[in-house]
Amino acid sequence: MTAALNVPDLIRKKRDGEVHTRAELEALVLGYTRGEVPDYQISAWLMAVYLRGMTPQETADLTRVMAESGEQLDLAGLPRTVDKHSTGGVGDKTSLILTPMLAALGLTVAKMSGRGLAHTGGTIDKLESFPGWTPELSEEQFLAQAREIGLALVGQSRDLAPADGKLYALRDVTATVDCLPLIASSIMSKKLASGAHTVVLDVKVGAGAFMRTLDDGRALARAMVDIGTRASRLVRAVLTDMDTPLGHMAGNSLEVQEALATLRGEGPADLTELCVALAVEALAAYGEDEGQAEARARATLRDGSALAKFRAFVAAQGGDATLVDHPERLDVAPGRAEVTAPSSGFVERVDALAVGRAVLALGGGRERKGEPIDHGVGVELLKKPGEAVQAGQAVLRLYHRGGRGLGAARSLLEAGLSVSETPPSPEPLILDRVN
Ligand code: URA
């Protein structure tokens, strides 16, 4: 194929709005992954895709080609496998709660998760708040733990969908990240290669998310569900609001504490509702009646079964599981500062992006891959949008270490907070579903 391949012809084809065959996509993408097609040609092709788009079939073909470009996990030997993906948010500790819920419900979660980058957090970073916990398991350990506990979670393997890694790095420097078929295929290539039969997607919409409008979020959700269906997977998506952080806590240890409270049935309403809704989608994908699924999902947070799965999971991966029952012993930075309401009224906006950036400024996130982070710093929303406040009352609490980044974090939060005289109209958390 490579000998017959004429890359300029393929770039021209997409430039002129024509449709690629799977063989052409293979030639381009696998040729690039092997180092046979240079960056400058793929850069031009990515821009042509950005400007011309792709048909659903092309997008599905591109995804399959990327998914098959490296190692693929075979989970076929495990019962009722399910994976979950969030398009990235602030204060989004959903995976910490949902995955043990799913295990308690009899599903199997054998999942790869990422680390945080820029203003969004990552599940692996949050779990590393447990001293000793490791995201590195051999494939045998990973599969055995998933079979035994129903839950195993590891870091993203570099060998998984390597074409996506290379293409993403190039998109990042050619202004082609923000392109629906490229985002959908990038996310889904990793989900297909990770092997789960069912995938539940949480597509975030709003200030702190990739997708700023509901229409854009819906289009991304539809594209990802379509890719999954064409690959014989069951994919269901929930669109959720990310104008303001989920729950009250942002920052690694703080989010773990909030997740543990939620697993004890004492979590904030928005976070609990989202976890229940995602669990219902997973069970419904396996044919369960939604009413029954909801009742069973809620029960796991009341009867301690999800918490028990989480405890077993932390211990199995080397973490100090005594902290599961003593979350107050997790390392939280000792410094405290507050941002107060500029006037009396109702909290109108606590901007998710501002909170994410404030956590980053305090040292709780990383600008570049591989940078160390401080798990103990973060931001607490003492008040959420819609709640009444008095002028001078604390709305946000910062947890800092020795004042590091405090000035910058405070400025970001002040700019991201607004108070109105009348209560803002309540926005639902779950905006839509696609399946
Ligand atoms: N997340 C991904 O994995 N890929 C994208 O292109 C965007 C978000």
GROMACS .gro file of C-alpha atoms and ligand atoms in nm:
model
  443
    1MET     CA    1   0.000   0.000   0.000
    2THR     CA    2   0.276   0.244   0.099
    3ALA     CA    3   0.446   0.219  -0.239
    4ALA     CA    4   0.124   0.310  -0.422
    5LEU     CA    5   0.038   0.584  -0.177
    6ASN     CA    6   0.057   0.937  -0.303
    7VAL     CA    7   0.022   1.156   0.003
    8PRO     CA    8  -0.024   1.487  -0.186
    9ASP     CA    9  -0.315   1.324  -0.373
   10LEU     CA   10  -0.478   1.225  -0.044
   11ILE     CA   11  -0.429   1.576   0.098
   12ARG     CA   12  -0.579   1.721  -0.221
   13LYS     CA   13  -0.872   1.483  -0.193
   14LYS     CA   14  -0.963   1.605   0.155
   15ARG     CA   15  -0.884   1.965   0.063
   16ASP     CA   16  -1.149   1.939  -0.209
   17GLY     CA   17  -1.404   1.789   0.028
   18GLU     CA   18  -1.391   1.433  -0.102
   19VAL     CA   19  -1.437   1.121   0.110
   20HIS     CA   20  -1.150   0.889   0.211
   21THR     CA   21  -1.166   0.512   0.198
   22ARG     CA   22  -1.050   0.313   0.499
   23ALA     CA   23  -0.743   0.201   0.302
   24GLU     CA   24  -0.648   0.564   0.242
   25LEU     CA   25  -0.687   0.648   0.611
   26GLU     CA   26  -0.475   0.347   0.700
   27ALA     CA   27  -0.205   0.458   0.459
   28LEU     CA   28  -0.198   0.811   0.601
   29VAL     CA   29  -0.234   0.737   0.972
   30LEU     CA   30  -0.032   0.416   0.997
   31GLY     CA   31   0.230   0.562   0.763
   32TYR     CA   32   0.257   0.860   0.996
   33THR     CA   33   0.271   0.641   1.308
   34ARG     CA   34   0.556   0.438   1.156
   35GLY     CA   35   0.743   0.760   1.070
   36GLU     CA   36   0.711   0.713   0.694
   37VAL     CA   37   0.489   1.015   0.632
   38PRO     CA   38   0.632   1.343   0.766
   39ASP     CA   39   0.471   1.592   1.004
   40TYR     CA   40   0.430   1.860   0.737
   41GLN     CA   41   0.211   1.643   0.518
   42ILE     CA   42  -0.007   1.524   0.806
   43SER     CA   43  -0.031   1.884   0.930
   44ALA     CA   44  -0.173   1.989   0.593
   45TRP     CA   45  -0.408   1.691   0.593
   46LEU     CA   46  -0.530   1.767   0.948
   47MET     CA   47  -0.609   2.124   0.844
   48ALA     CA   48  -0.801   1.993   0.542
   49VAL     CA   49  -1.000   1.766   0.777
   50TYR     CA   50  -1.055   2.062   1.010
   51LEU     CA   51  -1.196   2.273   0.726
   52ARG     CA   52  -1.384   2.002   0.532
   53GLY     CA   53  -1.495   1.763   0.807
   54MET     CA   54  -1.551   1.389   0.775
   55THR     CA   55  -1.854   1.172   0.709
   56PRO     CA   56  -1.972   0.943   0.994
   57GLN     CA   57  -1.827   0.643   0.807
   58GLU     CA   58  -1.490   0.816   0.760
   59THR     CA   59  -1.486   0.916   1.128
   60ALA     CA   60  -1.561   0.557   1.231
   61ASP     CA   61  -1.293   0.424   0.993
   62LEU     CA   62  -1.035   0.672   1.124
   63THR     CA   63  -1.119   0.565   1.479
   64ARG     CA   64  -1.075   0.195   1.398
   65VAL     CA   65  -0.744   0.262   1.226
   66MET     CA   66  -0.616   0.454   1.533
   67ALA     CA   67  -0.753   0.191   1.776
   68GLU     CA   68  -0.575  -0.085   1.582
   69SER     CA   69  -0.245   0.108   1.557
   70GLY     CA   70  -0.107  -0.053   1.877
   71GLU     CA   71  -0.186  -0.280   2.169
   72GLN     CA   72  -0.552  -0.370   2.224
   73LEU     CA   73  -0.681  -0.504   2.553
   74ASP     CA   74  -0.883  -0.819   2.535
   75LEU     CA   75  -1.149  -0.807   2.807
   76ALA     CA   76  -1.368  -1.073   2.644
   77GLY     CA   77  -1.299  -1.313   2.932
   78LEU     CA   78  -1.448  -1.076   3.190
   79PRO     CA   79  -1.822  -1.055   3.263
   80ARG     CA   80  -2.030  -0.745   3.175
   81THR     CA   81  -1.744  -0.502   3.115
   82VAL     CA   82  -1.805  -0.129   3.123
   83ASP     CA   83  -1.583   0.172   3.072
   84LYS     CA   84  -1.658   0.534   3.147
   85HIS     CA   85  -1.516   0.850   2.995
   86SER     CA   86  -1.563   1.213   3.082
   87THR     CA   87  -1.460   1.478   2.833
   88GLY     CA   88  -1.291   1.660   3.119
   89GLY     CA   89  -1.414   1.887   3.390
   90VAL     CA   90  -1.330   2.070   3.709
   91GLY     CA   91  -1.403   1.902   4.040
   92ASP     CA   92  -1.511   1.595   3.843
   93LYS     CA   93  -1.448   1.310   4.085
   94THR     CA   94  -1.726   1.101   3.928
   95SER     CA   95  -1.500   0.808   3.833
   96LEU     CA   96  -1.396   0.760   4.197
   97ILE     CA   97  -1.760   0.706   4.293
   98LEU     CA   98  -1.913   0.554   3.981
   99THR     CA   99  -1.658   0.278   3.923
  100PRO     CA  100  -1.701   0.113   4.269
  101MET     CA  101  -2.079   0.158   4.231
  102LEU     CA  102  -2.064  -0.034   3.902
  103ALA     CA  103  -1.853  -0.306   4.062
  104ALA     CA  104  -2.106  -0.332   4.347
  105LEU     CA  105  -2.380  -0.363   4.084
  106GLY     CA  106  -2.215  -0.670   3.933
  107LEU     CA  107  -2.046  -0.505   3.635
  108THR     CA  108  -1.671  -0.523   3.567
  109VAL     CA  109  -1.462  -0.208   3.534
  110ALA     CA  110  -1.112  -0.274   3.396
  111LYS     CA  111  -1.018   0.074   3.300
  112MET     CA  112  -0.735   0.296   3.188
  113SER     CA  113  -0.744   0.650   3.323
  114GLY     CA  114  -0.547   0.964   3.262
  115ARG     CA  115  -0.366   1.225   3.462
  116GLY     CA  116  -0.478   1.586   3.481
  117LEU     CA  117  -0.355   1.844   3.235
  118ALA     CA  118  -0.403   2.223   3.243
  119HIS     CA  119  -0.722   2.311   3.434
  120THR     CA  120  -0.878   1.963   3.430
  121GLY     CA  121  -0.805   1.695   3.688
  122GLY     CA  122  -0.728   1.328   3.630
  123THR     CA  123  -0.843   1.018   3.814
  124ILE     CA  124  -0.492   0.876   3.854
  125ASP     CA  125  -0.371   1.194   4.030
  126LYS     CA  126  -0.670   1.184   4.265
  127LEU     CA  127  -0.608   0.819   4.354
  128GLU     CA  128  -0.242   0.892   4.422
  129SER     CA  129  -0.367   1.094   4.720
  130PHE     CA  130  -0.366   0.749   4.888
  131PRO     CA  131  -0.002   0.689   4.983
  132GLY     CA  132   0.123   0.372   4.816
  133TRP     CA  133  -0.153   0.344   4.557
  134THR     CA  134  -0.009   0.256   4.217
  135PRO     CA  135  -0.154   0.280   3.866
  136GLU     CA  136   0.102   0.029   3.742
  137LEU     CA  137  -0.018  -0.330   3.726
  138SER     CA  138   0.093  -0.606   3.493
  139GLU     CA  139  -0.175  -0.716   3.248
  140GLU     CA  140  -0.218  -1.040   3.449
  141GLN     CA  141  -0.262  -0.849   3.778
  142PHE     CA  142  -0.500  -0.606   3.610
  143LEU     CA  143  -0.725  -0.878   3.470
  144ALA     CA  144  -0.713  -1.090   3.790
  145GLN     CA  145  -0.807  -0.792   4.008
  146ALA     CA  146  -1.090  -0.694   3.772
  147ARG     CA  147  -1.224  -1.050   3.791
  148GLU     CA  148  -1.193  -1.067   4.170
  149ILE     CA  149  -1.312  -0.722   4.282
  150GLY     CA  150  -1.487  -0.598   3.967
  151LEU     CA  151  -1.262  -0.292   3.961
  152ALA     CA  152  -0.905  -0.230   3.842
  153LEU     CA  153  -0.769   0.099   3.723
  154VAL     CA  154  -0.436   0.165   3.554
  155GLY     CA  155  -0.260   0.452   3.378
  156GLN     CA  156  -0.290   0.495   3.006
  157SER     CA  157  -0.045   0.267   2.826
  158ARG     CA  158   0.176   0.439   2.570
  159ASP     CA  159   0.117   0.144   2.341
  160LEU     CA  160  -0.258   0.200   2.338
  161ALA     CA  161  -0.368   0.377   2.018
  162PRO     CA  162  -0.019   0.524   1.954
  163ALA     CA  163  -0.150   0.688   1.636
  164ASP     CA  164  -0.374   0.904   1.854
  165GLY     CA  165  -0.083   1.014   2.072
  166LYS     CA  166   0.118   1.124   1.768
  167LEU     CA  167  -0.174   1.290   1.594
  168TYR     CA  168  -0.283   1.469   1.911
  169ALA     CA  169   0.064   1.619   1.961
  170LEU     CA  170   0.056   1.747   1.603
  171ARG     CA  171  -0.300   1.882   1.638
  172ASP     CA  172  -0.188   2.068   1.947
  173VAL     CA  173   0.065   2.275   1.747
  174THR     CA  174  -0.136   2.317   1.424
  175ALA     CA  175  -0.462   2.464   1.565
  176THR     CA  176  -0.656   2.149   1.477
  177VAL     CA  177  -0.752   2.017   1.822
  178ASP     CA  178  -1.090   2.181   1.815
  179CYS     CA  179  -1.244   1.966   1.540
  180LEU     CA  180  -1.537   1.735   1.601
  181PRO     CA  181  -1.439   1.424   1.397
  182LEU     CA  182  -1.083   1.450   1.531
  183ILE     CA  183  -1.197   1.482   1.894
  184ALA     CA  184  -1.455   1.202   1.861
  185SER     CA  185  -1.212   0.964   1.690
  186SER     CA  186  -0.933   1.048   1.938
  187ILE     CA  187  -1.146   0.971   2.244
  188MET     CA  188  -1.315   0.665   2.094
  189SER     CA  189  -0.994   0.512   1.956
  190LYS     CA  190  -0.870   0.475   2.314
  191LYS     CA  191  -1.206   0.339   2.432
  192LEU     CA  192  -1.219   0.080   2.151
  193ALA     CA  193  -0.859  -0.028   2.218
  194SER     CA  194  -0.938  -0.056   2.592
  195GLY     CA  195  -1.173  -0.342   2.515
  196ALA     CA  196  -1.491  -0.280   2.719
  197HIS     CA  197  -1.817  -0.393   2.563
  198THR     CA  198  -2.013  -0.097   2.701
  199VAL     CA  199  -1.896   0.263   2.730
  200VAL     CA  200  -2.073   0.538   2.921
  201LEU     CA  201  -1.972   0.888   2.817
  202ASP     CA  202  -2.012   1.204   3.021
  203VAL     CA  203  -1.993   1.490   2.773
  204LYS     CA  204  -1.934   1.814   2.959
  205VAL     CA  205  -2.078   2.139   2.828
  206GLY     CA  206  -1.999   2.489   2.950
  207ALA     CA  207  -1.732   2.728   3.070
  208GLY     CA  208  -1.498   2.460   3.206
  209ALA     CA  209  -1.543   2.216   2.914
  210PHE     CA  210  -1.414   2.147   2.564
  211MET     CA  211  -1.765   2.199   2.428
  212ARG     CA  212  -1.904   2.538   2.518
  213THR     CA  213  -2.261   2.496   2.384
  214LEU     CA  214  -2.522   2.223   2.419
  215ASP     CA  215  -2.549   2.188   2.040
  216ASP     CA  216  -2.174   2.125   2.009
  217GLY     CA  217  -2.186   1.881   2.301
  218ARG     CA  218  -2.477   1.694   2.143
  219ALA     CA  219  -2.295   1.669   1.810
  220LEU     CA  220  -1.985   1.526   1.983
  221ALA     CA  221  -2.197   1.279   2.183
  222ARG     CA  222  -2.379   1.163   1.868
  223ALA     CA  223  -2.052   1.121   1.680
  224MET     CA  224  -1.902   0.908   1.960
  225VAL     CA  225  -2.215   0.694   2.002
  226ASP     CA  226  -2.219   0.642   1.624
  227ILE     CA  227  -1.852   0.535   1.619
  228GLY     CA  228  -1.920   0.285   1.900
  229THR     CA  229  -2.226   0.142   1.728
  230ARG     CA  230  -2.035   0.092   1.403
  231ALA     CA  231  -1.770  -0.094   1.606
  232SER     CA  232  -2.035  -0.320   1.769
  233ARG     CA  233  -1.998  -0.160   2.112
  234LEU     CA  234  -2.280  -0.025   2.328
  235VAL     CA  235  -2.217   0.342   2.387
  236ARG     CA  236  -2.447   0.577   2.577
  237ALA     CA  237  -2.381   0.942   2.651
  238VAL     CA  238  -2.507   1.189   2.907
  239LEU     CA  239  -2.457   1.562   2.848
  240THR     CA  240  -2.389   1.750   3.168
  241ASP     CA  241  -2.336   2.109   3.270
  242MET     CA  242  -1.979   2.220   3.341
  243ASP     CA  243  -2.030   2.594   3.390
  244THR     CA  244  -1.956   2.546   3.756
  245PRO     CA  245  -1.753   2.272   3.929
  246LEU     CA  246  -1.923   1.948   4.025
  247GLY     CA  247  -1.978   1.916   4.400
  248HIS     CA  248  -1.798   2.151   4.637
  249MET     CA  249  -1.433   2.046   4.610
  250ALA     CA  250  -1.163   2.090   4.346
  251GLY     CA  251  -0.810   1.962   4.413
  252ASN     CA  252  -0.694   1.603   4.453
  253SER     CA  253  -0.716   1.509   4.825
  254LEU     CA  254  -1.017   1.736   4.874
  255GLU     CA  255  -1.197   1.561   4.589
  256VAL     CA  256  -1.113   1.221   4.733
  257GLN     CA  257  -1.266   1.329   5.065
  258GLU     CA  258  -1.581   1.442   4.885
  259ALA     CA  259  -1.593   1.119   4.683
  260LEU     CA  260  -1.568   0.915   5.005
  261ALA     CA  261  -1.853   1.116   5.160
  262THR     CA  262  -2.059   1.042   4.848
  263LEU     CA  263  -1.978   0.671   4.872
  264ARG     CA  264  -2.112   0.687   5.229
  265GLY     CA  265  -2.436   0.840   5.095
  266GLU     CA  266  -2.350   1.185   5.231
  267GLY     CA  267  -2.234   1.355   4.912
  268PRO     CA  268  -2.358   1.673   4.745
  269ALA     CA  269  -2.681   1.634   4.547
  270ASP     CA  270  -2.537   1.721   4.203
  271LEU     CA  271  -2.250   1.475   4.229
  272THR     CA  272  -2.472   1.197   4.365
  273GLU     CA  273  -2.730   1.251   4.090
  274LEU     CA  274  -2.468   1.237   3.815
  275CYS     CA  275  -2.315   0.915   3.949
  276VAL     CA  276  -2.659   0.754   3.975
  277ALA     CA  277  -2.750   0.871   3.622
  278LEU     CA  278  -2.429   0.725   3.475
  279ALA     CA  279  -2.478   0.397   3.661
  280VAL     CA  280  -2.833   0.377   3.522
  281GLU     CA  281  -2.695   0.423   3.168
  282ALA     CA  282  -2.448   0.138   3.222
  283LEU     CA  283  -2.714  -0.098   3.358
  284ALA     CA  284  -2.964   0.005   3.089
  285ALA     CA  285  -2.703  -0.077   2.823
  286TYR     CA  286  -2.712  -0.432   2.965
  287GLY     CA  287  -3.090  -0.437   2.930
  288GLU     CA  288  -3.195  -0.349   3.285
  289ASP     CA  289  -3.515  -0.155   3.338
  290GLU     CA  290  -3.424   0.208   3.419
  291GLY     CA  291  -3.646   0.237   3.726
  292GLN     CA  292  -3.499  -0.076   3.879
  293ALA     CA  293  -3.148   0.030   3.778
  294GLU     CA  294  -3.189   0.361   3.956
  295ALA     CA  295  -3.312   0.200   4.276
  296ARG     CA  296  -3.022  -0.048   4.272
  297ALA     CA  297  -2.767   0.226   4.198
  298ARG     CA  298  -2.887   0.442   4.489
  299ALA     CA  299  -2.882   0.144   4.721
  300THR     CA  300  -2.506   0.095   4.667
  301LEU     CA  301  -2.446   0.438   4.826
  302ARG     CA  302  -2.674   0.363   5.123
  303ASP     CA  303  -2.577   0.008   5.208
  304GLY     CA  304  -2.199   0.051   5.199
  305SER     CA  305  -2.147  -0.190   4.908
  306ALA     CA  306  -1.985   0.071   4.678
  307LEU     CA  307  -1.762   0.190   4.964
  308ALA     CA  308  -1.657  -0.171   5.034
  309LYS     CA  309  -1.558  -0.213   4.667
  310PHE     CA  310  -1.357   0.108   4.681
  311ARG     CA  311  -1.177  -0.003   4.998
  312ALA     CA  312  -1.087  -0.338   4.840
  313PHE     CA  313  -0.971  -0.165   4.522
  314VAL     CA  314  -0.743   0.085   4.703
  315ALA     CA  315  -0.587  -0.197   4.906
  316ALA     CA  316  -0.541  -0.423   4.602
  317GLN     CA  317  -0.337  -0.152   4.428
  318GLY     CA  318  -0.113  -0.091   4.730
  319GLY     CA  319  -0.288   0.212   4.880
  320ASP     CA  320  -0.339   0.281   5.250
  321ALA     CA  321  -0.703   0.168   5.275
  322THR     CA  322  -0.736   0.284   5.639
  323LEU     CA  323  -0.773   0.634   5.489
  324VAL     CA  324  -1.097   0.522   5.322
  325ASP     CA  325  -1.251   0.515   5.671
  326HIS     CA  326  -1.046   0.810   5.799
  327PRO     CA  327  -1.056   1.062   5.514
  328GLU     CA  328  -0.959   1.339   5.759
  329ARG     CA  329  -0.610   1.184   5.760
  330LEU     CA  330  -0.556   1.248   5.389
  331ASP     CA  331  -0.292   1.515   5.331
  332VAL     CA  332  -0.472   1.848   5.293
  333ALA     CA  333  -0.257   2.164   5.275
  334PRO     CA  334  -0.276   2.360   5.603
  335GLY     CA  335  -0.299   2.717   5.462
  336ARG     CA  336  -0.645   2.874   5.439
  337ALA     CA  337  -0.770   3.188   5.263
  338GLU     CA  338  -1.115   3.299   5.154
  339VAL     CA  339  -1.278   3.486   4.870
  340THR     CA  340  -1.583   3.679   4.988
  341ALA     CA  341  -1.902   3.805   4.822
  342PRO     CA  342  -1.857   4.159   4.683
  343SER     CA  343  -2.226   4.239   4.756
  344SER     CA  344  -2.537   4.082   4.911
  345GLY     CA  345  -2.763   3.872   4.689
  346PHE     CA  346  -2.733   3.534   4.524
  347VAL     CA  347  -2.429   3.356   4.387
  348GLU     CA  348  -2.478   3.383   4.012
  349ARG     CA  349  -2.162   3.224   3.881
  350VAL     CA  350  -1.860   3.035   4.011
  351ASP     CA  351  -1.676   2.981   3.686
  352ALA     CA  352  -1.545   2.626   3.645
  353LEU     CA  353  -1.249   2.732   3.432
  354ALA     CA  354  -1.148   2.993   3.693
  355VAL     CA  355  -1.161   2.731   3.971
  356GLY     CA  356  -0.959   2.484   3.761
  357ARG     CA  357  -0.697   2.749   3.689
  358ALA     CA  358  -0.686   2.851   4.055
  359VAL     CA  359  -0.610   2.490   4.157
  360LEU     CA  360  -0.337   2.488   3.894
  361ALA     CA  361  -0.193   2.817   4.031
  362LEU     CA  362  -0.187   2.670   4.385
  363GLY     CA  363   0.026   2.380   4.255
  364GLY     CA  364  -0.250   2.117   4.234
  365GLY     CA  365  -0.224   2.062   3.858
  366ARG     CA  366   0.032   2.056   3.580
  367GLU     CA  367   0.089   2.269   3.271
  368ARG     CA  368   0.302   2.001   3.106
  369LYS     CA  369   0.296   1.624   3.116
  370GLY     CA  370   0.519   1.474   3.384
  371GLU     CA  371   0.530   1.772   3.623
  372PRO     CA  372   0.488   1.685   3.994
  373ILE     CA  373   0.177   1.815   4.171
  374ASP     CA  374   0.071   1.899   4.525
  375HIS     CA  375  -0.223   1.672   4.612
  376GLY     CA  376  -0.321   1.872   4.918
  377VAL     CA  377  -0.411   2.210   4.768
  378GLY     CA  378  -0.744   2.312   4.621
  379VAL     CA  379  -1.058   2.520   4.631
  380GLU     CA  380  -1.383   2.464   4.820
  381LEU     CA  381  -1.711   2.616   4.705
  382LEU     CA  382  -1.872   2.715   5.034
  383LYS     CA  383  -2.168   2.841   4.829
  384LYS     CA  384  -2.291   2.714   4.493
  385PRO     CA  385  -2.474   2.917   4.225
  386GLY     CA  386  -2.827   3.001   4.341
  387GLU     CA  387  -2.742   3.025   4.712
  388ALA     CA  388  -2.799   3.349   4.908
  389VAL     CA  389  -2.496   3.541   5.041
  390GLN     CA  390  -2.427   3.855   5.242
  391ALA     CA  391  -2.165   4.110   5.137
  392GLY     CA  392  -1.832   4.005   5.288
  393GLN     CA  393  -1.941   3.645   5.349
  394ALA     CA  394  -1.695   3.376   5.240
  395VAL     CA  395  -1.796   3.204   4.914
  396LEU     CA  396  -1.474   3.020   4.826
  397ARG     CA  397  -1.204   2.873   5.048
  398LEU     CA  398  -0.851   2.821   4.921
  399TYR     CA  399  -0.631   2.545   5.063
  400HIS     CA  400  -0.271   2.652   5.000
  401ARG     CA  401   0.078   2.549   5.102
  402GLY     CA  402   0.285   2.835   5.238
  403GLY     CA  403   0.108   3.092   5.019
  404ARG     CA  404   0.234   2.937   4.694
  405GLY     CA  405   0.030   3.076   4.402
  406LEU     CA  406  -0.220   3.232   4.640
  407GLY     CA  407  -0.228   3.581   4.482
  408ALA     CA  408  -0.286   3.444   4.132
  409ALA     CA  409  -0.546   3.193   4.253
  410ARG     CA  410  -0.734   3.460   4.442
  411SER     CA  411  -0.742   3.694   4.139
  412LEU     CA  412  -0.871   3.413   3.917
  413LEU     CA  413  -1.146   3.325   4.163
  414GLU     CA  414  -1.250   3.686   4.218
  415ALA     CA  415  -1.286   3.730   3.842
  416GLY     CA  416  -1.480   3.403   3.816
  417LEU     CA  417  -1.731   3.489   4.090
  418SER     CA  418  -2.041   3.700   4.042
  419VAL     CA  419  -2.329   3.781   4.274
  420SER     CA  420  -2.668   3.905   4.149
  421GLU     CA  421  -2.958   4.077   4.323
  422THR     CA  422  -3.209   3.819   4.206
  423PRO     CA  423  -3.162   3.442   4.212
  424PRO     CA  424  -3.028   3.303   3.880
  425SER     CA  425  -3.261   3.060   3.701
  426PRO     CA  426  -3.161   2.709   3.806
  427GLU     CA  427  -2.979   2.511   3.536
  428PRO     CA  428  -3.028   2.135   3.529
  429LEU     CA  429  -2.709   1.931   3.571
  430ILE     CA  430  -2.812   1.665   3.320
  431LEU     CA  431  -2.886   1.844   2.995
  432ASP     CA  432  -2.959   1.555   2.760
  433ARG     CA  433  -2.890   1.189   2.682
  434VAL     CA  434  -2.781   1.024   2.359
  435ASN     CA  435  -2.796   0.650   2.298
  436URA     N1  436  -0.959   1.426   2.461
  436URA     C1  437  -0.895   1.342   2.379
  436URA     O1  438  -0.855   1.233   2.419
  436URA     N2  439  -0.878   1.377   2.251
  436URA     C2  440  -0.921   1.494   2.201
  436URA     O2  441  -0.903   1.519   2.085
  436URA     C3  442  -0.987   1.582   2.288
  436URA     C4  443  -1.005   1.545   2.419
   0.00000   0.00000   0.00000
